[in-house]
Coordinates of C-alpha atoms in Angstrom, one line a residue:
M1 CA -27.6 -16.1 1.6
V2 CA -28.3 -11.8 0.9
A3 CA -28.5 -11.4 4.6
A4 CA -25.3 -12.7 5.1
Y5 CA -23.6 -10.8 2.9
L6 CA -25.3 -7.5 4.5
V7 CA -25.1 -8.3 7.6
N8 CA -21.0 -9.5 6.5
P9 CA -20.2 -8.0 3.6
N10 CA -16.0 -9.0 4.0
A11 CA -17.2 -13.0 4.0
R12 CA -16.3 -14.9 0.7
A13 CA -18.7 -18.2 0.7
Q14 CA -22.4 -17.7 1.3
K15 CA -23.5 -21.2 0.6
L16 CA -26.3 -23.1 2.7
E17 CA -23.5 -25.8 3.8
D18 CA -20.4 -23.3 4.9
L19 CA -23.5 -20.6 6.4
A20 CA -24.7 -23.6 9.0
F21 CA -21.9 -24.1 10.1
S22 CA -20.1 -20.3 10.5
E23 CA -23.8 -19.0 11.9
L24 CA -25.2 -22.4 14.0
G25 CA -22.0 -24.4 14.4
L26 CA -24.2 -27.5 12.0
S27 CA -22.8 -30.2 9.6
M28 CA -25.0 -30.4 6.9
I29 CA -25.6 -34.8 4.6
K30 CA -22.9 -34.0 1.7
I31 CA -24.1 -35.1 -1.2
E32 CA -21.7 -37.8 -2.4
E33 CA -23.0 -39.5 0.9
L34 CA -26.1 -40.4 -1.4
I35 CA -25.3 -40.9 -4.4
S36 CA -21.0 -41.4 -4.9
K37 CA -18.6 -40.0 -6.6
G38 CA -16.5 -40.3 -9.6
K39 CA -18.2 -43.9 -11.5
D40 CA -19.9 -45.1 -9.2
Q41 CA -21.4 -41.3 -8.9
I42 CA -25.4 -42.0 -9.4
T43 CA -28.6 -39.8 -9.8
F44 CA -30.0 -38.8 -6.9
D45 CA -33.4 -40.0 -8.1
Q46 CA -32.2 -43.4 -8.3
T47 CA -31.2 -43.1 -4.2
D48 CA -33.1 -44.4 -1.5
I49 CA -36.5 -42.7 -0.4
A50 CA -35.6 -43.2 3.1
D51 CA -31.1 -41.1 2.8
A52 CA -32.5 -38.8 0.4
T53 CA -36.2 -37.4 2.5
P54 CA -32.8 -36.5 4.9
Y55 CA -30.4 -34.5 2.9
A56 CA -33.6 -32.8 1.5
A57 CA -35.7 -31.8 4.3
E58 CA -32.1 -30.5 5.8
D59 CA -32.5 -27.5 3.1
A60 CA -35.3 -26.5 4.3
D61 CA -34.8 -26.9 7.2
I62 CA -31.7 -24.9 8.1
T63 CA -33.0 -22.8 5.7
Y64 CA -35.7 -21.5 8.3
R65 CA -34.0 -21.3 11.2
L66 CA -30.3 -19.7 9.4
Y67 CA -33.6 -17.1 8.2
D68 CA -34.4 -16.1 12.0
H69 CA -30.8 -15.8 12.9
L70 CA -30.3 -13.5 10.6
S71 CA -33.4 -11.6 11.1
K72 CA -31.9 -11.1 14.1
E73 CA -28.7 -10.5 13.4
L74 CA -29.5 -8.2 11.0
S75 CA -31.9 -6.4 13.7
E76 CA -29.4 -5.8 16.0
K77 CA -26.8 -3.6 13.0
D78 CA -30.0 -1.3 11.6
L79 CA -29.8 -3.6 8.5
T80 CA -33.4 -4.1 8.2
E81 CA -34.6 -1.9 6.3
L82 CA -32.5 -2.1 3.2
N83 CA -32.8 -5.1 3.1
E84 CA -36.9 -5.1 3.2
K85 CA -36.7 -2.9 0.3
I86 CA -34.2 -3.0 -1.5
E87 CA -31.8 -6.3 -1.8
A88 CA -35.5 -8.3 -0.8
P89 CA -37.5 -6.5 -3.1
L90 CA -34.6 -7.0 -6.4
I91 CA -33.7 -11.0 -6.1
S92 CA -36.9 -11.1 -7.3
I93 CA -36.8 -8.7 -10.5
L94 CA -32.6 -10.7 -11.2
G95 CA -34.7 -13.6 -11.3
E96 CA -36.7 -12.2 -14.0
M97 CA -33.7 -10.8 -15.8
E98 CA -31.6 -14.7 -16.0
L99 CA -34.6 -16.0 -16.9
S100 CA -35.6 -13.7 -20.2
G101 CA -31.6 -13.6 -20.9
I102 CA -31.3 -11.4 -24.1
I103 CA -30.3 -11.6 -27.8
L104 CA -27.2 -11.6 -29.5
D105 CA -27.0 -11.2 -32.4
S106 CA -24.0 -13.0 -33.6
N107 CA -23.6 -12.8 -37.7
K108 CA -22.5 -9.7 -35.9
L109 CA -20.2 -10.9 -34.1
T110 CA -18.2 -13.6 -36.7
K111 CA -18.2 -10.2 -39.4
S112 CA -15.8 -7.8 -36.4
S113 CA -13.5 -11.5 -35.5
A114 CA -13.6 -11.5 -39.2
E115 CA -12.0 -7.8 -39.4
I116 CA -10.3 -8.3 -36.1
E117 CA -8.2 -10.5 -36.1
K118 CA -6.5 -9.3 -39.5
R119 CA -6.6 -6.5 -37.4
I120 CA -4.2 -7.8 -34.9
S121 CA -2.8 -10.1 -38.0
V122 CA -1.2 -6.7 -39.0
L123 CA -0.2 -5.1 -36.0
R124 CA 1.6 -8.7 -35.1
K125 CA 3.5 -7.8 -38.3
S126 CA 4.4 -4.1 -37.3
I127 CA 6.0 -5.3 -34.2
E128 CA 8.0 -8.2 -35.0
K129 CA 9.5 -6.6 -37.6
K130 CA 10.8 -4.1 -34.3
A131 CA 11.8 -7.3 -33.0
G132 CA 13.5 -8.6 -36.0
G133 CA 11.8 -11.9 -36.3
E134 CA 8.8 -13.4 -34.5
I135 CA 8.5 -13.0 -30.9
N136 CA 5.2 -14.1 -28.9
I137 CA 3.8 -10.9 -27.3
A138 CA 1.8 -12.9 -24.8
S139 CA 4.1 -13.6 -22.9
P140 CA 5.3 -11.1 -20.6
A141 CA 9.9 -12.8 -21.0
Q142 CA 10.5 -12.2 -24.7
L143 CA 8.6 -8.8 -24.7
S144 CA 10.9 -7.5 -21.9
A145 CA 13.7 -8.4 -23.8
L146 CA 11.9 -7.3 -26.1
L147 CA 12.1 -4.0 -25.2
F148 CA 14.1 -2.8 -22.4
E149 CA 17.2 -5.5 -23.9
T150 CA 16.4 -4.6 -27.7
L151 CA 15.2 -1.4 -27.2
K152 CA 16.3 -0.5 -23.9
L153 CA 12.8 2.5 -24.6
H154 CA 13.2 2.0 -20.5
E155 CA 16.3 4.7 -20.8
K156 CA 14.4 7.2 -22.9
L157 CA 13.0 9.0 -20.1
E158 CA 13.6 10.9 -17.1
N159 CA 14.3 8.0 -14.3
P160 CA 14.7 4.8 -17.0
K161 CA 14.6 3.1 -13.0
D162 CA 10.6 4.0 -12.8
I163 CA 10.3 1.1 -14.6
K164 CA 9.5 -2.0 -12.2
K165 CA 11.5 -4.9 -12.1
L166 CA 10.0 -8.0 -11.6
K167 CA 12.1 -10.9 -9.1
G168 CA 13.7 -12.4 -11.4
G169 CA 15.5 -9.6 -12.8
N170 CA 13.3 -8.4 -15.7
H171 CA 11.5 -5.0 -16.3
S172 CA 7.2 -5.6 -16.0
T173 CA 5.8 -5.1 -19.3
N174 CA 1.9 -4.4 -17.4
A175 CA 0.0 -2.3 -18.0
Q176 CA 0.2 0.7 -16.0
E177 CA 4.5 0.1 -16.2
L178 CA 4.3 0.2 -20.1
E179 CA 1.9 3.4 -19.5
K180 CA 5.1 5.1 -18.4
L181 CA 6.8 4.3 -22.1
R182 CA 3.7 6.2 -23.6
G183 CA 5.4 8.1 -26.3
T184 CA 9.0 6.5 -26.7
D185 CA 8.3 4.0 -29.5
P186 CA 5.2 3.9 -32.3
I187 CA 5.8 0.3 -30.7
I188 CA 3.7 0.5 -27.2
D189 CA 0.8 2.5 -28.6
A190 CA 0.7 -1.2 -31.2
I191 CA 0.9 -3.6 -27.7
F192 CA -1.9 -1.9 -25.9
E193 CA -4.3 -2.0 -29.2
F194 CA -2.5 -5.5 -29.8
R195 CA -3.7 -6.8 -26.0
E196 CA -6.9 -5.1 -26.4
L197 CA -7.7 -6.2 -29.8
T198 CA -6.8 -10.1 -29.0
K199 CA -9.1 -10.1 -25.2
L200 CA -11.7 -9.1 -26.4
K201 CA -12.0 -11.0 -29.0
N202 CA -11.2 -14.2 -27.1
T203 CA -13.0 -12.8 -24.1
Y204 CA -15.7 -12.4 -26.4
I205 CA -16.1 -11.6 -30.2
D206 CA -15.9 -15.2 -30.3
V207 CA -17.3 -16.9 -26.9
L208 CA -20.4 -15.0 -26.8
P209 CA -22.2 -16.4 -29.7
N210 CA -20.6 -20.5 -27.5
L211 CA -22.6 -19.1 -25.2
V212 CA -26.2 -18.3 -26.5
S213 CA -29.1 -21.2 -25.5
K214 CA -30.3 -23.0 -28.0
K215 CA -33.8 -23.0 -26.3
D216 CA -34.7 -19.3 -26.5
D217 CA -31.5 -18.5 -28.8
R218 CA -30.6 -15.7 -25.2
I219 CA -27.3 -15.1 -23.5
H220 CA -28.3 -15.7 -19.3
T221 CA -26.3 -14.2 -16.7
S222 CA -26.3 -14.9 -14.3
F223 CA -26.4 -11.1 -12.1
N224 CA -24.4 -11.8 -8.4
Q225 CA -25.8 -10.0 -5.2
A226 CA -23.9 -11.1 -2.7
I227 CA -20.6 -10.3 -3.8
T228 CA -19.2 -7.1 -3.4
Q229 CA -18.0 -5.6 -0.6
T230 CA -20.1 -2.3 -1.8
G231 CA -23.0 -3.3 -3.2
R232 CA -22.9 -3.2 -6.4
L233 CA -24.4 -6.0 -8.5
S234 CA -22.5 -7.8 -11.4
S235 CA -22.7 -11.2 -13.4
S236 CA -21.3 -13.6 -14.9
D237 CA -21.0 -17.2 -17.3
P238 CA -20.7 -14.5 -18.5
N239 CA -19.9 -11.2 -17.4
L240 CA -21.8 -8.4 -19.2
Q241 CA -20.6 -5.6 -17.5
N242 CA -17.3 -5.3 -18.5
I243 CA -17.5 -4.8 -22.4
P244 CA -16.4 -1.9 -22.7
I245 CA -18.7 1.2 -23.6
R246 CA -15.2 3.6 -24.9
S247 CA -13.4 1.6 -27.8
E248 CA -14.8 1.1 -30.6
E249 CA -14.8 -2.0 -30.8
G250 CA -16.3 -2.0 -27.2
K251 CA -19.1 -1.0 -29.8
K252 CA -19.4 -3.7 -32.0
I253 CA -19.9 -6.2 -29.5
R254 CA -22.8 -3.9 -27.6
E255 CA -24.8 -3.7 -31.0
A256 CA -24.6 -7.3 -31.4
F257 CA -27.5 -7.4 -28.4
V258 CA -30.3 -6.7 -29.7
A259 CA -33.9 -6.2 -29.1
E260 CA -37.3 -8.9 -30.5
N261 CA -39.4 -7.5 -33.7
D262 CA -41.4 -4.1 -32.3
K263 CA -39.8 -4.3 -29.2
F264 CA -36.4 -2.2 -28.7
L265 CA -33.9 -1.6 -25.8
L266 CA -33.4 0.8 -23.9
S267 CA -30.9 2.6 -21.8
A268 CA -30.8 4.1 -19.0
D269 CA -28.2 5.4 -16.2
Y270 CA -27.6 8.6 -13.5
S271 CA -25.3 11.6 -14.4
Q272 CA -22.9 11.7 -12.7
I273 CA -24.0 9.7 -9.7
E274 CA -21.0 9.5 -7.7
L275 CA -20.2 13.7 -8.0
R276 CA -23.8 13.9 -6.9
V277 CA -23.7 11.8 -4.2
V278 CA -20.2 13.0 -2.5
A279 CA -21.3 16.7 -3.2
H280 CA -24.2 15.8 -1.0
I281 CA -23.0 13.1 1.5
A282 CA -20.2 16.0 1.8
R283 CA -22.3 19.1 1.3
V284 CA -20.2 21.1 -1.2
E285 CA -22.3 23.7 -1.6
K286 CA -19.9 24.8 -4.6
M287 CA -20.9 21.1 -5.9
I288 CA -24.6 20.8 -5.6
T289 CA -25.4 24.8 -7.2
T290 CA -23.5 24.2 -10.1
F291 CA -25.5 20.8 -10.4
K292 CA -28.7 22.2 -9.8
E293 CA -27.9 24.8 -12.0
K294 CA -27.3 22.3 -14.7
R295 CA -22.6 23.8 -15.1
D296 CA -20.3 21.1 -16.4
I297 CA -19.1 20.3 -13.6
H298 CA -15.4 19.2 -15.1
G299 CA -15.6 23.3 -16.8
E300 CA -16.6 24.6 -13.7
T301 CA -12.8 22.4 -11.7
A302 CA -10.4 23.1 -14.7
A303 CA -11.5 27.1 -14.6
A304 CA -10.5 26.9 -11.3
V305 CA -7.8 24.4 -10.6
F306 CA -5.9 26.3 -13.6
D307 CA -7.2 29.9 -13.0
V308 CA -8.3 30.5 -15.9
N309 CA -11.7 31.1 -17.3
Q310 CA -14.7 29.0 -18.5
K311 CA -14.7 30.0 -21.7
E312 CA -10.9 29.6 -22.4
I313 CA -10.5 26.0 -20.8
T314 CA -9.0 23.9 -24.1
H315 CA -10.2 20.0 -23.8
A316 CA -7.2 19.0 -22.8
Q317 CA -7.5 20.7 -18.8
R318 CA -10.9 19.0 -19.0
R319 CA -10.0 16.0 -19.2
I320 CA -7.3 16.3 -16.2
A321 CA -10.1 18.5 -14.2
K322 CA -12.6 15.0 -14.8
I323 CA -9.8 12.8 -14.0
I324 CA -9.2 15.0 -10.2
N325 CA -13.3 15.2 -10.3
F326 CA -13.5 11.2 -10.3
G327 CA -10.4 10.4 -9.1
I328 CA -10.0 12.4 -5.7
L329 CA -12.6 9.7 -4.8
Y330 CA -10.6 7.4 -5.6
G331 CA -8.0 8.5 -3.9
V332 CA -6.1 9.8 -6.2
S333 CA -2.1 10.8 -5.5
A334 CA -0.4 13.1 -7.3
H335 CA 2.1 9.7 -8.5
G336 CA -1.6 8.9 -9.9
L337 CA -2.2 11.3 -11.5
K338 CA 0.6 12.3 -13.3
Q339 CA 0.8 8.4 -14.3
Q340 CA -3.1 9.3 -15.7
T341 CA -1.7 12.7 -17.8
S342 CA 1.0 14.3 -19.3
I343 CA 2.4 16.8 -16.5
S344 CA 4.6 16.2 -14.4
Y345 CA 4.5 15.0 -10.6
E346 CA 4.8 19.2 -9.5
E347 CA 2.0 20.4 -11.2
A348 CA 0.4 16.6 -10.4
R349 CA -0.1 18.3 -6.7
D350 CA -1.1 21.6 -7.1
L351 CA -3.8 20.4 -8.6
I352 CA -5.3 18.1 -6.2
K353 CA -4.0 21.5 -3.5
K354 CA -5.8 24.1 -5.0
Y355 CA -8.7 21.1 -5.6
F356 CA -8.8 20.7 -2.4
E357 CA -8.7 24.7 -1.3
L358 CA -11.9 24.8 -4.3
Y359 CA -13.7 21.7 -2.4
P360 CA -12.6 22.1 1.4
E361 CA -16.0 20.0 2.5
I362 CA -14.2 16.8 0.6
K363 CA -11.1 17.0 2.5
S364 CA -12.8 16.8 6.0
Y365 CA -15.6 14.0 4.5
S366 CA -11.8 12.3 4.1
D367 CA -10.9 12.4 6.8
K368 CA -13.8 12.4 8.5
M369 CA -14.6 9.2 7.7
I370 CA -11.2 7.4 8.1
S371 CA -11.3 8.1 11.5
Q372 CA -14.7 6.9 11.4
A373 CA -13.3 3.6 10.2
K374 CA -10.6 3.6 12.5
E375 CA -13.3 4.4 15.0
L376 CA -15.9 1.9 14.8
G377 CA -13.9 -0.7 12.4
Y378 CA -16.8 0.1 9.2
V379 CA -18.6 3.0 6.8
E380 CA -21.7 2.9 6.0
T381 CA -23.5 4.2 2.7
I382 CA -26.5 7.1 2.9
F383 CA -28.9 3.8 3.1
G384 CA -27.4 1.8 6.8
R385 CA -25.1 -0.5 3.8
R386 CA -21.9 -1.4 5.6
R387 CA -18.5 -1.9 5.3
Y388 CA -15.1 -3.3 7.4
L389 CA -12.5 -2.0 7.3
P390 CA -10.2 -4.3 10.3
E391 CA -7.3 -4.0 7.5
I392 CA -7.1 0.5 8.8
K393 CA -5.0 -1.0 11.8
S394 CA -2.3 -2.3 10.3
A395 CA 0.7 -1.8 10.3
N396 CA 2.2 -2.4 6.6
F397 CA 1.4 1.6 4.8
A398 CA 0.3 0.3 1.7
V399 CA -2.9 -1.5 3.5
R400 CA -3.8 0.6 6.2
G401 CA -3.7 3.4 3.1
A402 CA -5.5 0.7 0.2
A403 CA -7.7 0.7 3.8
E404 CA -8.3 4.2 3.8
R405 CA -8.5 4.9 0.6
M406 CA -11.6 1.7 0.0
A407 CA -13.4 4.9 4.4
V408 CA -13.1 7.3 1.6
N409 CA -15.0 5.5 -1.6
M410 CA -17.4 2.5 0.0
P411 CA -20.0 5.1 1.2
I412 CA -19.9 6.9 -2.5
Q413 CA -20.7 3.8 -4.4
G414 CA -21.8 2.0 -2.1
T415 CA -25.4 5.3 -1.5
A416 CA -24.5 5.3 -5.8
A417 CA -24.9 1.2 -6.0
D418 CA -28.7 1.7 -3.3
L419 CA -30.0 4.3 -6.1
I420 CA -29.5 2.5 -9.1
K421 CA -31.3 -0.5 -6.9
L422 CA -34.3 0.7 -5.7
A423 CA -34.3 3.0 -10.0
M424 CA -34.1 -1.0 -11.4
I425 CA -37.0 -1.5 -8.6
D426 CA -39.3 1.2 -8.9
I427 CA -38.9 0.9 -13.0
A428 CA -39.9 -2.8 -12.9
K429 CA -43.6 -2.0 -11.7
E430 CA -44.0 -0.2 -14.7
L431 CA -42.8 -3.2 -16.5
P432 CA -45.3 -5.4 -17.6
L433 CA -43.0 -9.3 -16.7
F434 CA -43.3 -8.0 -14.1
S435 CA -46.2 -6.8 -13.2

């Protein structure tokens, strides 16, 4: 599965039967042929041994054939070393992590649930007071009617048409559109908080305690090694990687994950890994010097683009510089920067222009990656992980633009993911569980 993922990260299906058909042209025996389905279904141990044998042996046979077939493809695409040094050693480590699980203090979440329910109730009442009666805040149609027909908040904007409309004619109430209304009325902040709290409550706080195993009182997530096209790991059932880290509520959820008695949880991360990677890949001399001298990269950027002395940089200026530093890696535009900050479009455009004057190597790197993607059809990380981008030749401007942003970002994000995986492999060697 992992080999197939490396060879073709764009494919969404790496199931054995799918790969048998796509790679070898073979159709495997379906389990339903043995155990039937619906009310007539039996268990596998009830099948006749003569029928069960070919089915079971086929799994091993096809796996071996795919191993041989995919090994050649890995070699042809110079992916053998990536597989052997990073992906293959990680399989058993992730397996042990899944089996080990993590302890959850459910009592902490029960307490948080009650506190958040009170806050949600207060927010609901304040929003309904504006509406003049009951309203389903989760209903886009009802919320749109309140904000744009009753309160007419879009009319407080410089350009009321900035808010997108849906096919039915209603104004959109997604987060991106509501962000444009920040500052027009306190109800917008209340809606954002209401959404965040209900999502945390319904996704984590009330759900996680039900996922604790009765066998060992731990939560066992699944780590996905063959899904993202950048090489990053993801987790599911439950997803433990998307718990907010900046909000107080998110921190409380994280605090509910605890260690055994006389043990502790250690959190380790790379500092500004993606900026360090781009500094290396694009050979951005000013960035490299800043990192080597252990200076504040966001402060350095802010001083340059706002043309002020380091000591005069405001918190807001450093924040904008930070958004630009990371945003450039994801292809942020002047319009995008304007939406994330309180500055005008013209100012955002000028800041991005100054940024590329400060770090011209990043602009050269971006152009080079887009050209490479058009010429070769893919871009790759330092370790040779590839992402294929056929959409980069699309006639559709939006589709082509998205592919160009991926061409710039993937070598950076993918290299950072590879480095994290290497760190996991090195750390595992020092831990009793894996040694």
